[in-house]
CSV table of C-alpha atoms and ligand atoms in Angstrom, one decimal:
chain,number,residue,atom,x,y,z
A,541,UNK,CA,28.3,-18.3,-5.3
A,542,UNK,CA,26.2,-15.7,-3.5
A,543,UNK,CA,23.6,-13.3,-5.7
A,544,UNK,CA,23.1,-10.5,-4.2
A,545,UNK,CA,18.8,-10.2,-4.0
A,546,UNK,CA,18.9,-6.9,-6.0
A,547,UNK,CA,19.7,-8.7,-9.2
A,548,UNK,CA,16.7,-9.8,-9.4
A,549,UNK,CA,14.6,-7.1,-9.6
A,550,UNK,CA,14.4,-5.8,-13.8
A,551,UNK,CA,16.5,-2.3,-14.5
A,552,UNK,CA,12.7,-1.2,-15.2
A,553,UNK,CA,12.0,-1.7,-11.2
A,554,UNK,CA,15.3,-1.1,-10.2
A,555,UNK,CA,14.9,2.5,-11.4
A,556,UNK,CA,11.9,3.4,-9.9
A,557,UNK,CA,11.9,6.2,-6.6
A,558,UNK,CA,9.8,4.8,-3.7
A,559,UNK,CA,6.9,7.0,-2.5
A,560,UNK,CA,8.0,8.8,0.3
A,561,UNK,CA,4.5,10.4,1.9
A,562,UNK,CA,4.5,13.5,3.6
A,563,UNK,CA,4.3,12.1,7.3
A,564,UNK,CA,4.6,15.7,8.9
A,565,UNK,CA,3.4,15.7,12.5
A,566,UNK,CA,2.2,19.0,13.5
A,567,UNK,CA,-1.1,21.1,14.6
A,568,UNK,CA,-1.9,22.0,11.3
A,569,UNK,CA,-1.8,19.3,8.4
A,570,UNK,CA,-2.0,21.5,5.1
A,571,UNK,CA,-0.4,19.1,2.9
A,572,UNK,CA,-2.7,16.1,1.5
A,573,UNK,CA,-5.9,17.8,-0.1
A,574,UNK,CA,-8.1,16.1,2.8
A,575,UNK,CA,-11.0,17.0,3.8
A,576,UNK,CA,-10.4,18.6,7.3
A,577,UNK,CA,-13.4,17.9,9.1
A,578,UNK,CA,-15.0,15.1,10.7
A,579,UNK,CA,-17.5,12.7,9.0
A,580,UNK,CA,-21.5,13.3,10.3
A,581,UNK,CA,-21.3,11.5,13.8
A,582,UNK,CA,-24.5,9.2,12.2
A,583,UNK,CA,-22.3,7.7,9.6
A,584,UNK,CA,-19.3,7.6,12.3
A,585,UNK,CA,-22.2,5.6,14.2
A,586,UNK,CA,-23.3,3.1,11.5
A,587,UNK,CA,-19.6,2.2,10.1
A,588,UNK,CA,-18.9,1.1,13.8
A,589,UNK,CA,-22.4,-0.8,13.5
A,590,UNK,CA,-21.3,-2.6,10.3
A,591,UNK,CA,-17.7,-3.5,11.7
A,592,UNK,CA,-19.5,-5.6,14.3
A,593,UNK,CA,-22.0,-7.4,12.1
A,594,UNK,CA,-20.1,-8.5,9.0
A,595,UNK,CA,-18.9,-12.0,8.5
A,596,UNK,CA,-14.9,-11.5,7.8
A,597,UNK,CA,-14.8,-15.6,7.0
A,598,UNK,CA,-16.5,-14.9,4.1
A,599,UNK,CA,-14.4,-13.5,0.7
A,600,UNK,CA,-16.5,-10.1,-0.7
A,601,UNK,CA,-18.3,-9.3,-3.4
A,602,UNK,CA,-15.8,-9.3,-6.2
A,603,UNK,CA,-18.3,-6.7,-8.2
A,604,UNK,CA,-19.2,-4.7,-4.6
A,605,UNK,CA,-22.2,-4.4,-6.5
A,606,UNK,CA,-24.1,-2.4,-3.7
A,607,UNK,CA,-21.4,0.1,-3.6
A,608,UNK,CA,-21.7,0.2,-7.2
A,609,UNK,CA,-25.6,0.9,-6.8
A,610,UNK,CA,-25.6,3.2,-4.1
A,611,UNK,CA,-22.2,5.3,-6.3
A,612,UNK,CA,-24.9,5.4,-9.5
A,613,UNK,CA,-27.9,6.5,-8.0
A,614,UNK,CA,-26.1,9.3,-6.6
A,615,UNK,CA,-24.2,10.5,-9.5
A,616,UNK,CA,-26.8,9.7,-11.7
A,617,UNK,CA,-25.1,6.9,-14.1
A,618,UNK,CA,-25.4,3.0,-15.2
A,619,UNK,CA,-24.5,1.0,-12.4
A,620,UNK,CA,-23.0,-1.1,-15.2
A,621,UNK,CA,-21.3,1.5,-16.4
A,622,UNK,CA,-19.3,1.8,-12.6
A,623,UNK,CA,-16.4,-0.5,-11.7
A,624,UNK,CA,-14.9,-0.4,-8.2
A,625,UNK,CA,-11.4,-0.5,-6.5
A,626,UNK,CA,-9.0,0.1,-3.8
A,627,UNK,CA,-9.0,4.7,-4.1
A,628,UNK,CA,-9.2,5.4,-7.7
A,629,UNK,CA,-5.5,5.1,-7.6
A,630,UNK,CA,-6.2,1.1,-7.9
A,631,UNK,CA,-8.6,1.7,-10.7
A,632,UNK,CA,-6.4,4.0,-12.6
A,633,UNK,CA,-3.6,1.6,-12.6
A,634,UNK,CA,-6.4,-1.6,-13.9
A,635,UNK,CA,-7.3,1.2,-16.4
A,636,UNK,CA,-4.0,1.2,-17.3
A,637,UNK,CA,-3.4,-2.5,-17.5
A,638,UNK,CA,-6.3,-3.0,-20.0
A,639,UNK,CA,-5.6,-0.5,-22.3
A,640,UNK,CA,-2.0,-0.2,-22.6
A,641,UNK,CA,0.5,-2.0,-23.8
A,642,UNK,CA,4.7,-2.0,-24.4
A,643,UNK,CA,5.4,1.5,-27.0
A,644,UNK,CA,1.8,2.8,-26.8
A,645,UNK,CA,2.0,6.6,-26.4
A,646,UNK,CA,0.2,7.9,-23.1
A,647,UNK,CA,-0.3,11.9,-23.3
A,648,UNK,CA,-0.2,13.8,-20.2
A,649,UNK,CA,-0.4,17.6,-19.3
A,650,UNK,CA,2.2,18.3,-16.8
A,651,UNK,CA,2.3,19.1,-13.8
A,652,UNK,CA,-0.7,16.9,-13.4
A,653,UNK,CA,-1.5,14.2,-10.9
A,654,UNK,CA,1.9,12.0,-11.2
A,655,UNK,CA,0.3,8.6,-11.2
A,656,UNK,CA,-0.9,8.6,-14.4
A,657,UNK,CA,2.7,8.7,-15.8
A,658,UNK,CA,4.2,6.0,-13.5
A,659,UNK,CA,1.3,3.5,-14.0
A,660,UNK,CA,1.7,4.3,-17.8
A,661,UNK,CA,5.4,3.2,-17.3
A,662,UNK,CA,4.6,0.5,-15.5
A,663,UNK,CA,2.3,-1.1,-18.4
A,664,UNK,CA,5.3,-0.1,-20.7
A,665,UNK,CA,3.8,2.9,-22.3
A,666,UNK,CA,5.5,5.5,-23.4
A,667,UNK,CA,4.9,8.9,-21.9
A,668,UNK,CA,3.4,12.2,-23.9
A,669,UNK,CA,3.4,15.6,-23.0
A,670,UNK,CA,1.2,18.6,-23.6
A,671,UNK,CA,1.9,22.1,-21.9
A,672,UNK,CA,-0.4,24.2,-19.8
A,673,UNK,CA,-0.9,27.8,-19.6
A,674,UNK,CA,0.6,30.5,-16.8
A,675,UNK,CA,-2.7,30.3,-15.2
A,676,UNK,CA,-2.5,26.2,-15.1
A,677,UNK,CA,-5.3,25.8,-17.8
A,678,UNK,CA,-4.8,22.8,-20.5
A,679,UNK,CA,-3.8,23.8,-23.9
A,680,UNK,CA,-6.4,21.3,-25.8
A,681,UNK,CA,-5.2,22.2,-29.3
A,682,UNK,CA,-1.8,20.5,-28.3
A,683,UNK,CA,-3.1,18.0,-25.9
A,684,UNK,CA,-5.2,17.0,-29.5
A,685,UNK,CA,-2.5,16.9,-31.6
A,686,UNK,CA,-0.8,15.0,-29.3
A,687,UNK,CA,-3.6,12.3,-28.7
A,688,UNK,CA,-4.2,12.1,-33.2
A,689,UNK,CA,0.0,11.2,-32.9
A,690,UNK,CA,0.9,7.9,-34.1
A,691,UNK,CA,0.2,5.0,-31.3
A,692,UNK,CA,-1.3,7.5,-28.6
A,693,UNK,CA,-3.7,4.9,-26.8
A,694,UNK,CA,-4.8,6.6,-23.9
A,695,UNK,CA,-5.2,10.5,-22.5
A,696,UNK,CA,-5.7,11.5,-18.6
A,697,UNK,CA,-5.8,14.3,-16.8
A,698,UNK,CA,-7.1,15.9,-13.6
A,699,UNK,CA,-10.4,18.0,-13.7
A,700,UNK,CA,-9.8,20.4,-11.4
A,701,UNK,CA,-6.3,19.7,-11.7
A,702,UNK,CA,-3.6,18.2,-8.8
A,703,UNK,CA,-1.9,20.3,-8.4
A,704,UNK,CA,-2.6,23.5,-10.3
A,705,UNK,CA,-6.4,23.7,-9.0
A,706,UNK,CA,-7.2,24.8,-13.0
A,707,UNK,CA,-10.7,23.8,-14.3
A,708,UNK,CA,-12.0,22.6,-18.0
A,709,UNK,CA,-14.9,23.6,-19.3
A,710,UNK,CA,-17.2,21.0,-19.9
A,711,UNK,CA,-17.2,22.7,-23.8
A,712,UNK,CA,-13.8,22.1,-23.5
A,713,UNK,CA,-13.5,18.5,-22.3
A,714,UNK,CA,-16.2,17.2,-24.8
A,715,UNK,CA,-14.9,19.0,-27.6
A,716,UNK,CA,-11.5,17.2,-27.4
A,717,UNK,CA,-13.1,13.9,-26.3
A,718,UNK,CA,-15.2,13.5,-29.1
A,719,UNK,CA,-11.9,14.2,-31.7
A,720,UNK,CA,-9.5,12.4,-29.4
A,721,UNK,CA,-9.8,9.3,-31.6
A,722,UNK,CA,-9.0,7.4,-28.0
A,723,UNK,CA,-9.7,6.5,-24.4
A,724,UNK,CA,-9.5,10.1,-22.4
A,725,UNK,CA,-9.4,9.5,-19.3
A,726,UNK,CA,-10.6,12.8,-16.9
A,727,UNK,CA,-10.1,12.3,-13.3
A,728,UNK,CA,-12.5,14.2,-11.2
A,729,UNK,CA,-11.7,13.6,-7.9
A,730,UNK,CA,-11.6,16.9,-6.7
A,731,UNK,CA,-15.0,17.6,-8.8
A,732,UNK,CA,-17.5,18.1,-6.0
A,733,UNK,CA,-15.4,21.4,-4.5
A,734,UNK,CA,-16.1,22.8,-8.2
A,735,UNK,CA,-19.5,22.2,-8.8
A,736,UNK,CA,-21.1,20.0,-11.7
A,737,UNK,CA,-21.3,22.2,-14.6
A,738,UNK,CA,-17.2,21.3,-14.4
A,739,UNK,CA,-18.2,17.6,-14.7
A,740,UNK,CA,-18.2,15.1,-17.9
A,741,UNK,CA,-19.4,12.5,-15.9
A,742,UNK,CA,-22.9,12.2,-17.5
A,743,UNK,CA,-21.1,11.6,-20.8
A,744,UNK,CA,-19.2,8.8,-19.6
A,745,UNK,CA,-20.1,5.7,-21.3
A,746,UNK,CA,-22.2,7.9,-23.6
A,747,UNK,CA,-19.0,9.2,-25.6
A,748,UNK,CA,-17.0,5.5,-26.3
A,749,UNK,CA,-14.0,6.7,-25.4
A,750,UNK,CA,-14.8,8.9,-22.2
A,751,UNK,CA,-13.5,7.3,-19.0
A,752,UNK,CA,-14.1,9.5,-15.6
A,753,UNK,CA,-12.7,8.8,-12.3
A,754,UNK,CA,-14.2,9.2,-9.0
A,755,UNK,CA,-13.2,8.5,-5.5
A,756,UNK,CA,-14.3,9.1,-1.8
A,757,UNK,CA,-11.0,10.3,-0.8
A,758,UNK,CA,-11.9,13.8,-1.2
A,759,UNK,CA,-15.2,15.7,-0.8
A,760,UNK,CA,-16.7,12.1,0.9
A,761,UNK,CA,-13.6,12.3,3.6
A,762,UNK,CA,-12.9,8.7,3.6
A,763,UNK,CA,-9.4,8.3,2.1
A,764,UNK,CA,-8.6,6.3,4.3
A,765,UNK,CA,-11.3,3.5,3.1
A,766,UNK,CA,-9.4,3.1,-0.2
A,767,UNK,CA,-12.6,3.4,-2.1
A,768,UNK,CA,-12.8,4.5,-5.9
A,769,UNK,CA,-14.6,4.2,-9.2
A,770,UNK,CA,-14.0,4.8,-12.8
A,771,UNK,CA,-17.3,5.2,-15.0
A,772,UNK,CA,-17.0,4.2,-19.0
A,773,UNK,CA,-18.6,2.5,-21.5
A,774,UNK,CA,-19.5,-1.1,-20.6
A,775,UNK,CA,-16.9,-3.1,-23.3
A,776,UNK,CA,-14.2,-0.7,-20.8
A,777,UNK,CA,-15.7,-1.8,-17.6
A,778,UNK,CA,-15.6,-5.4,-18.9
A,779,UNK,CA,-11.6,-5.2,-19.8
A,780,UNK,CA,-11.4,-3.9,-16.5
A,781,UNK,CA,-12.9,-6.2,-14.5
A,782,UNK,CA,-11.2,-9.4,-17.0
A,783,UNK,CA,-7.4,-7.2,-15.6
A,784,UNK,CA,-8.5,-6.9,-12.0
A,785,UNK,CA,-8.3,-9.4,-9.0
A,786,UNK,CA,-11.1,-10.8,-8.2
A,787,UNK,CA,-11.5,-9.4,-4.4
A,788,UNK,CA,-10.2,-6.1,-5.2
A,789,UNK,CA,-12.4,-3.9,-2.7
A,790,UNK,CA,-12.4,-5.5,1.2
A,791,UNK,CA,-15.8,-6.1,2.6
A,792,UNK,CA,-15.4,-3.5,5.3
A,793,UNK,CA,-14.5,-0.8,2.4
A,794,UNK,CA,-17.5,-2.2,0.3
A,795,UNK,CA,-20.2,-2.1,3.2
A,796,UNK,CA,-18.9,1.4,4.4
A,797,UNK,CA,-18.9,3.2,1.2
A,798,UNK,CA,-21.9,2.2,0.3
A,799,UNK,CA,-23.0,4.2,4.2
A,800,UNK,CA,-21.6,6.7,2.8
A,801,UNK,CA,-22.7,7.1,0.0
A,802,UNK,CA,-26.1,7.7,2.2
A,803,UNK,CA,-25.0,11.1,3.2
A,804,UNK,CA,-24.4,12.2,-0.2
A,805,UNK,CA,-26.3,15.4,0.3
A,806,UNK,CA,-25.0,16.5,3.5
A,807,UNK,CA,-21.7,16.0,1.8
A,808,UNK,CA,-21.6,17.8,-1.0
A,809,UNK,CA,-23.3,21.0,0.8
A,810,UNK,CA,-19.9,20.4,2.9
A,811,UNK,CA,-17.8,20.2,-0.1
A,812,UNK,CA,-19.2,23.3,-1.6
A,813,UNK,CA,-18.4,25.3,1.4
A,814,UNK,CA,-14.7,23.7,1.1
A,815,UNK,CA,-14.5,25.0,-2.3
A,816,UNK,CA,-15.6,28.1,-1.2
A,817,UNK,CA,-13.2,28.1,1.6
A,818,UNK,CA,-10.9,27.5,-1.1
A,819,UNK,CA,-11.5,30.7,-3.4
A,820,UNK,CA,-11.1,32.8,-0.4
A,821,UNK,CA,-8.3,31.7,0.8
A,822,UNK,CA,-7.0,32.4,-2.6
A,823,UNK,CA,-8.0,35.9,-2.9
A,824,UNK,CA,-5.6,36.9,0.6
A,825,UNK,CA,-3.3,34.9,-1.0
A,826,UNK,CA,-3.2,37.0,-4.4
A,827,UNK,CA,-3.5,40.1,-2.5
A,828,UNK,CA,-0.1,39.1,-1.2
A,829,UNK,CA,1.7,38.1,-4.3
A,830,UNK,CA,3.6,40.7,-5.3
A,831,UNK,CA,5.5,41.0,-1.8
A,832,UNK,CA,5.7,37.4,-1.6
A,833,UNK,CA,7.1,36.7,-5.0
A,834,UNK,CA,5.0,34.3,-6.1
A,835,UNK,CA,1.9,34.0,-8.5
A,836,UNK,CA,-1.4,32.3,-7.0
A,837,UNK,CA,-3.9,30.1,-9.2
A,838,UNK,CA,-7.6,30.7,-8.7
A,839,UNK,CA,-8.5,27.5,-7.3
A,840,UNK,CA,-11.7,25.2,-8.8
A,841,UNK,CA,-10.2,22.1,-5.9
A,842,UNK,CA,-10.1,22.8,-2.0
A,843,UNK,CA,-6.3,23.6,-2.4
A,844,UNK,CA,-4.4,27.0,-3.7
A,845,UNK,CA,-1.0,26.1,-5.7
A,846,UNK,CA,1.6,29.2,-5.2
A,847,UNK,CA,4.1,29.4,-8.5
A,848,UNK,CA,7.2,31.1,-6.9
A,849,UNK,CA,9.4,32.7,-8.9
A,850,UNK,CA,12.5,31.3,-7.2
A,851,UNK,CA,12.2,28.1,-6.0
A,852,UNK,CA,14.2,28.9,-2.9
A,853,UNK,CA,11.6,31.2,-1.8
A,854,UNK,CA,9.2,28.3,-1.7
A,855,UNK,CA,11.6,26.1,-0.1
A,856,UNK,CA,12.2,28.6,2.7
A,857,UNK,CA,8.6,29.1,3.1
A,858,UNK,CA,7.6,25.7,3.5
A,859,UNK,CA,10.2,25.2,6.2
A,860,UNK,CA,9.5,28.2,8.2
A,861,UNK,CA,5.9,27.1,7.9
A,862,UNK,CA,6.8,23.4,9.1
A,863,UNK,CA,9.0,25.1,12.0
A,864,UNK,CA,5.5,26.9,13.2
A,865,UNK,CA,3.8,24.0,13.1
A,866,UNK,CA,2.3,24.1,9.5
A,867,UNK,CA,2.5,21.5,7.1
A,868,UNK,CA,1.8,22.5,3.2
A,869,UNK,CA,3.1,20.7,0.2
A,870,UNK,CA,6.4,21.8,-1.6
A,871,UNK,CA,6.2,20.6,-4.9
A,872,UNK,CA,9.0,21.7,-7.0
A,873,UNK,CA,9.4,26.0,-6.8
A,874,UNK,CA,5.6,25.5,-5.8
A,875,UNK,CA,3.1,25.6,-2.6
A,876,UNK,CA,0.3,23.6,-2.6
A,877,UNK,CA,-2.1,24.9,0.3
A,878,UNK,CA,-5.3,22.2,1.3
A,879,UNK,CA,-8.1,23.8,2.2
A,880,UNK,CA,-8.6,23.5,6.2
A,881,UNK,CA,-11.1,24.1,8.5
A,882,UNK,CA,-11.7,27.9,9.2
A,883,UNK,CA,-9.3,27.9,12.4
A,884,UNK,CA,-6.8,26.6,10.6
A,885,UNK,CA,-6.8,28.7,7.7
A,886,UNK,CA,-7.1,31.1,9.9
A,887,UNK,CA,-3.6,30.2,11.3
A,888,UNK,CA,-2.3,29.1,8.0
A,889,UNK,CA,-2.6,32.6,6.6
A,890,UNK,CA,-1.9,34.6,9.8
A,891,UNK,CA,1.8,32.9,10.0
A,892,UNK,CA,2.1,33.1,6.2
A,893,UNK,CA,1.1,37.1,5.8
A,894,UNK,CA,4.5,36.9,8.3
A,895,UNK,CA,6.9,34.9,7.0
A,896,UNK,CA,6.3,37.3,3.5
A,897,UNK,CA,6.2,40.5,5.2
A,898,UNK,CA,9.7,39.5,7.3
A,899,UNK,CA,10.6,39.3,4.0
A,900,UNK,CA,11.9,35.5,4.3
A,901,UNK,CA,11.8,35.6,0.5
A,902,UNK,CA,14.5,37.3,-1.6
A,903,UNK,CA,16.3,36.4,-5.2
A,904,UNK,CA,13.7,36.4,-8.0
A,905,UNK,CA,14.0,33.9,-10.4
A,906,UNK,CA,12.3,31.4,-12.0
A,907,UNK,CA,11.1,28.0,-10.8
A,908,UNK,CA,9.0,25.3,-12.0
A,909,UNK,CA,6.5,23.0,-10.4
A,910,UNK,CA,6.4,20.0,-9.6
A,911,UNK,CA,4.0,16.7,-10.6
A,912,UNK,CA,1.4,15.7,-7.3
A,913,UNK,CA,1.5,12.0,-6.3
A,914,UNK,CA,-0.9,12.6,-3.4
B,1528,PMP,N1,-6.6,11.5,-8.6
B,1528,PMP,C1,-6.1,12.7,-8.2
B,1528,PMP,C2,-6.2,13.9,-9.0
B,1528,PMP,C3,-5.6,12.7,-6.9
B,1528,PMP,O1,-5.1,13.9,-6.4
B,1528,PMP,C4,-5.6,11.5,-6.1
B,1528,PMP,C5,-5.0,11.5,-4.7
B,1528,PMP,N2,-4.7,12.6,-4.1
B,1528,PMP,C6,-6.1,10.4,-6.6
B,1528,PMP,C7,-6.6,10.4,-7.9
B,1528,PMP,C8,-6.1,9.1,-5.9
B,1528,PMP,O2,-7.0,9.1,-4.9
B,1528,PMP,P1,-7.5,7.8,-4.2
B,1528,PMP,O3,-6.6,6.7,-4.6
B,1528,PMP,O4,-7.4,8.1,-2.7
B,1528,PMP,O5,-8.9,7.6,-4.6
């Protein structure tokens, strides 16, 4: 009798999309909320210095307790308060693990950073929704009602959002943390583009149930490291750790993020200018809106999201941008626009400011957005 190898993967599985990643290969990658530019050429210098002098026979520190130092010194928490993994998308899924289980309600606010929902599903929880405003803003009264519903266990969201670029208040966030009557979990790893009044992060561990993410994907430039952190109470920290394996974070990741970490300032003077980048490039864009059919959100992130009201317009868009050379990210009827260097949103908004005025875009009607996985 031959089984066909497909039967053995659960209907759960079975049902699942695989992540297709935007693999675009052009001049002018728009598409991925990375940080365009280089890393200081002293860091660049000292990560090629540790690649020759660790010792790769040896397992790493299952803790990466220097990375872990170096992280809390800089933001300014308990180093025990830190745990470490693989891009916060690995700690996000071991936050996931310990505090979720088959039926427990997860609440989410659409169109939000998509992983929260699939690693929810993956644990067996059962996903919750809460709406956001025309301007991308969290409604907190109904996210609240929503994490107060029977056998909610967990709430996350993005602070600024992916993909909407919306920010919280800090008034805001604490206010529904401290009446959430569970773990909220607020991803801020676009928070250095928005500044630190925008940030929780202090609180974590000092509110119970107040998780934050961080990574050094973003503002630090070093996505592809695969380094990340979530900061909570120490009994969360512990269930974390109990869930994860034991060598999570590679030694090479460990050693180099911890480097990093070293140019903290230089960094976040970078990321401000990003973010200012950012609102600029925003403000041509809303200038344009009304030809373009389309409504821009103010950006707190180094990305602009573009609401079209006909999702063909956005689709046609995004390919005549692709055609000259410009990647963005088409999400649904929406346009999500990274933050490049100065040349290239330069370039970016010169082909744009055509594509609208040769009036590429036509029908009006109304289009939704789409959840951001990257
Ligand atoms: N959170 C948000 C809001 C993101 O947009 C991303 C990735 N783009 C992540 C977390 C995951 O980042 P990483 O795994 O690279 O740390």
């Amino acid at each position: 009798m031959t089984v066909s190898s497909a039967a053995f993967i659960p209907e759960k599985i079975a049902k699942l999309k695989e992540y297709v990643p935007v693999e675009a290969d052009v001049p002018v990658k728009l598409d991925s909320n990375e940080n365009p530019y280089p890393m200081p050429e002293p860091l660049r210098a000292r990560l090629c210095e540790i690649a020759g002098t660790l010792e790769y026979n040896r397992y790493p520190d299952p803790y990466a307790r220097e990375l872990v130092g170096k992280f809390a010194k800089v933001y300014g928490v308990k180093p025990e308060r830190v745990v470490a993994g693989c891009g916060s998308d690995e700690v996000l899924h071991l936050l996931c693990q310990a505090l979720i289980y088959d039926g427990a309600a997860v609440a989410t606010a659409p169109p939000d950073f998509s992983m929260y929902a699939f690693y929810a599903y993956l644990e067996g929880g059962r996903v919750i929704t809460s709406s956001r405003g025309a301007d991308g803003r969290i409604d907190f009264c109904e996210l609240a009602r929503l994490a107060k519903s029977d056998g909610c266990r967990c709430v996350m969201f993005s602070n600024p959002c992916n993909p909407t670029g919306a920010v919280a208040t800090r008034d805001e966030m604490l206010d529904f943390v401290r009446n959430a009557g569970c773990p909220v979990v607020v991803d801020e790893a676009y928070g250095e583009f928005s500044g630190r009044e925008y940030s929780v992060l202090d609180m974590a561990g000092e509110l119970p149930n107040l998780i934050v993410l961080k990574t050094l994907s973003k503002a630090f430039g070093l996505a592809g490291l695969r380094v990340g952190f979530a900061v909570a109470h120490e009994d969360i920290v512990r269930a974390v750790k109990k869930v994860k394996s034991p060598y999570n974070l590679n030694a090479f990741s460990q050693a180099a993020g911890a480097a990093a970490l070293e140019y903290a300032g230089e960094i976040f003077a970078l990321a401000e200018k990003i973010g200012k980048a950012a609102k600029e490039l925003y403000k041509k864009l809303h200038a344009l809106s009304l030809q373009g059919g389309y409504e821009a959100i103010e950006p707190g992130a180094n990305f602009v999201l573009l609401k079209f009201f006909d999702a063909a317009d956005a689709e046609r868009v995004h390919a005549e941008l692709l055609r000259r050379g410009i990647s963005v990210r088409l999400l649904g009827g929406a346009l999500r626009i990274t933050c490049g260097t100065d040349a290239e949103n330069e370039k970016f908004y010169a082909e744009f400011e055509r594509i609208i005025k040769g009036g590429i875009t036509n029908e009006r009607g109304k289009a939704g957005e789409g959840d951001a996985r990257d």
